[in-house]
Every structure is written in C-alpha cells, then in structure tokens.
Short mmCIF file of C-alpha atoms in Angstrom, two decimals:
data_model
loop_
_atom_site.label_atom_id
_atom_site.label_comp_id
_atom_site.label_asym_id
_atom_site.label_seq_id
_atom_site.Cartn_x
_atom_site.Cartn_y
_atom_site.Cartn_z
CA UNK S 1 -3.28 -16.80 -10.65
CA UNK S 2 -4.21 -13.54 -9.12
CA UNK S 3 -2.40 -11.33 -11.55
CA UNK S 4 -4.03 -12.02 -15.14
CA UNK S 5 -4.27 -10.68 -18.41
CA UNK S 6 -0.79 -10.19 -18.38
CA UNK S 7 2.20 -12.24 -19.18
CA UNK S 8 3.92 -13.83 -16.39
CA UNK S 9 7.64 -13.81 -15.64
CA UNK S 10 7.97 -11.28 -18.88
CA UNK S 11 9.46 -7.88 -18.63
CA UNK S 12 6.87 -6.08 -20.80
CA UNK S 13 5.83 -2.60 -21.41
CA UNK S 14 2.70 -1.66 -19.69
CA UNK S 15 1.42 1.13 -21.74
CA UNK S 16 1.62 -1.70 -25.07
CA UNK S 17 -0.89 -4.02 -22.99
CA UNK S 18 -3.97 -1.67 -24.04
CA UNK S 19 -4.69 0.39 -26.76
CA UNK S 20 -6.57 4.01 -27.35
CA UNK S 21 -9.35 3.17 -29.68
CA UNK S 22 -11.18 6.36 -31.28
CA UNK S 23 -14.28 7.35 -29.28
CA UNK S 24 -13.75 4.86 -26.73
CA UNK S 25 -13.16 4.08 -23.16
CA UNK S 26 -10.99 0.74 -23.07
CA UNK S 27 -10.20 -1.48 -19.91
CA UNK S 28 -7.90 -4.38 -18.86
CA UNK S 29 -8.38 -6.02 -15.56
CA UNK S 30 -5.35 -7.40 -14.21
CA UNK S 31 -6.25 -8.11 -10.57
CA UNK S 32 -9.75 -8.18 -8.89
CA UNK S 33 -10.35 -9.59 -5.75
CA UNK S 34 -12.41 -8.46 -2.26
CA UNK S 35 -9.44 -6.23 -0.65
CA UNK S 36 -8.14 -5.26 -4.34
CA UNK S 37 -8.54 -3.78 -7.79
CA UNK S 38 -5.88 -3.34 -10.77
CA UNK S 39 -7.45 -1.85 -14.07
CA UNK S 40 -5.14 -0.64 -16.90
CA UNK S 41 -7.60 2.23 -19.03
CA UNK S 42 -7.41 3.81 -22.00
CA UNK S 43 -9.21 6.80 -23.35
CA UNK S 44 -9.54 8.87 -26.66
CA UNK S 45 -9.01 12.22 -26.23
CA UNK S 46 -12.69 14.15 -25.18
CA UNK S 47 -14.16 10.68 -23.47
CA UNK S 48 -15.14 10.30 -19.78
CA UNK S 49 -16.57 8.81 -17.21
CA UNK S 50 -18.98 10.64 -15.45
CA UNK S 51 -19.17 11.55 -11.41
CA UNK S 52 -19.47 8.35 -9.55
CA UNK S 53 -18.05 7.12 -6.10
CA UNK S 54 -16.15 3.81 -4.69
CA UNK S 55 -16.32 2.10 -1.50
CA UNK S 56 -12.48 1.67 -1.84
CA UNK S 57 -9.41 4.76 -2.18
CA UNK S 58 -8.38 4.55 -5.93
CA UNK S 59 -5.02 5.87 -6.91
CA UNK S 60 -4.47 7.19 -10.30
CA UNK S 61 -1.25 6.61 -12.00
CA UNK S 62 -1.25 8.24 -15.52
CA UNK S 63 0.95 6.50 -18.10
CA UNK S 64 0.84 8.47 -21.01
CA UNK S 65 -0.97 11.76 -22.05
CA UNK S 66 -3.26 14.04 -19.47
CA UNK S 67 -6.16 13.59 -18.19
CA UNK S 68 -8.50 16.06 -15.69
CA UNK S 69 -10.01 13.78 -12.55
CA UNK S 70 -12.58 15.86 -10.88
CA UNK S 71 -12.60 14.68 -7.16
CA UNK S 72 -15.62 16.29 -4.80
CA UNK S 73 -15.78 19.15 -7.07
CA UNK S 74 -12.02 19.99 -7.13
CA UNK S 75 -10.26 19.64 -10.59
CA UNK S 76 -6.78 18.22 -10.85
CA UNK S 77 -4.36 17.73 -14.20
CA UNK S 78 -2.81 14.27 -14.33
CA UNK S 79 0.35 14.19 -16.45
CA UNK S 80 2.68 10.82 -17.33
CA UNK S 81 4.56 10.00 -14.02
CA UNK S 82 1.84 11.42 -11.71
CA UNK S 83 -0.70 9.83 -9.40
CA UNK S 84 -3.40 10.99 -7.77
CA UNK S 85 -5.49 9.36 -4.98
CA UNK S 86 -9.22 9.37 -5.01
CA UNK S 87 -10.37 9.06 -1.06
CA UNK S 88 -13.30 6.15 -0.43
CA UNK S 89 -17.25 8.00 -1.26
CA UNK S 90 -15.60 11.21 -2.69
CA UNK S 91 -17.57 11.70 -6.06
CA UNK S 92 -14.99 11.77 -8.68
CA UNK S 93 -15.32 12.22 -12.62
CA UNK S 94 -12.30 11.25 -15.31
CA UNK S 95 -11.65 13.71 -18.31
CA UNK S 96 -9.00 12.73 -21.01
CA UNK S 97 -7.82 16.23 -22.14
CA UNK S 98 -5.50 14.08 -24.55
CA UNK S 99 -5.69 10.42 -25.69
CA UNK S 100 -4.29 8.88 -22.18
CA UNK S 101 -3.41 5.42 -20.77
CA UNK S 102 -3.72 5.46 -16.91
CA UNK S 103 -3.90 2.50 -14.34
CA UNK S 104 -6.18 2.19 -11.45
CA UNK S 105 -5.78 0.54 -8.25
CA UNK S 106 -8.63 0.32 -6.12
CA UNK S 107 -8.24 -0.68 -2.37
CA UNK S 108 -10.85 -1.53 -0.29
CA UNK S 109 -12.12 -1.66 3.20
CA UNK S 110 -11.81 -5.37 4.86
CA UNK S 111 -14.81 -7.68 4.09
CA UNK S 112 -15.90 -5.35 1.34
CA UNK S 113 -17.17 -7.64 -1.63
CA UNK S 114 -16.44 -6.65 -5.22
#
C-alpha cells in the first residue's frame, strides 16, 4: 500500500482520523515516499513548530480552526477551506491561533530521499 493509516475503499471523515490533544502537536502519516509526503496534524491552541525549512514545496490545507504559518518572515492566517503553499528552503514556522487540524503535503525534487 502506499496510502496507510487510513481505511481503504471507506468514505470517512478526515478531520475524525486525528485528534487535538491538550498541549500537544499530533501527526498521522498517510503517505511517505522519495517524490512525496501526506501528514494529517493536529495542534492545541498556543503550540508550534518553530522556523525550519524543506527540500520539497509543502502546501497547507487547514481543516478546522486557524492557524498563523510564518513563511520567510511574512505572516499569513490559515482558516478551514484555505491552503497555503510553502516554496522549497523558505524558512517557515506554524502557529495554532486556535486548536486546528491541517494536512500537509510535501513534494519533492526528483531523486530527493526522505
């Protein structure tokens, strides 16, 4: 399988396959490979993940609540139905202003190895 941690051939609701646990920063992989990543997240309100960078763009799409993603120094507000994409070895930080769910793709450059 290259889809996992998910049900197969089951209409499901993505925002029930994770949970927002207090204090914490909770993650589901549900596809990693070289050329791709999938990651369902879920943060209390006030955590975050520092400024990093990826070899790979990573689009945003925010499930549920708002969060602030801080992308080379520019802030942007990501509500439910919103993405946002994060452009390859721009430093970027993730804020949840509000208990948030929020999935992450990650796509990256050919014969890059996760």
């Amino acid at each position: 399988m290259y889809i996992k941690n998910i049900d197969h051939e089951k209409v499901q609701a993505v925002t029930g396959l994770i949970s927002v646990q207090p204090g914490q920063i909770v993650s589901r992989t549900l596809a990693q490979n070289p050329a791709v990543s999938v990651t369902l997240f879920a943060f209390d309100a006030d955590t975050e993940i520092g400024t990093h960078d990826s070899t790979g763009d990573a689009m945003v799409l925010m499930l549920e609540g708002t969060g602030r993603f801080t992308v080379d120094g520019t802030e942007h507000i990501v509500q439910p139905g919103e993405t946002l994409v994060m452009p390859a070895r721009k430093p970027h930080a993730v804020y949840a202003v509000t208990p948030m769910k929020w999935l992450l793709t990650v796509v990256f450059p050919e014969g890059y190895q996760a």
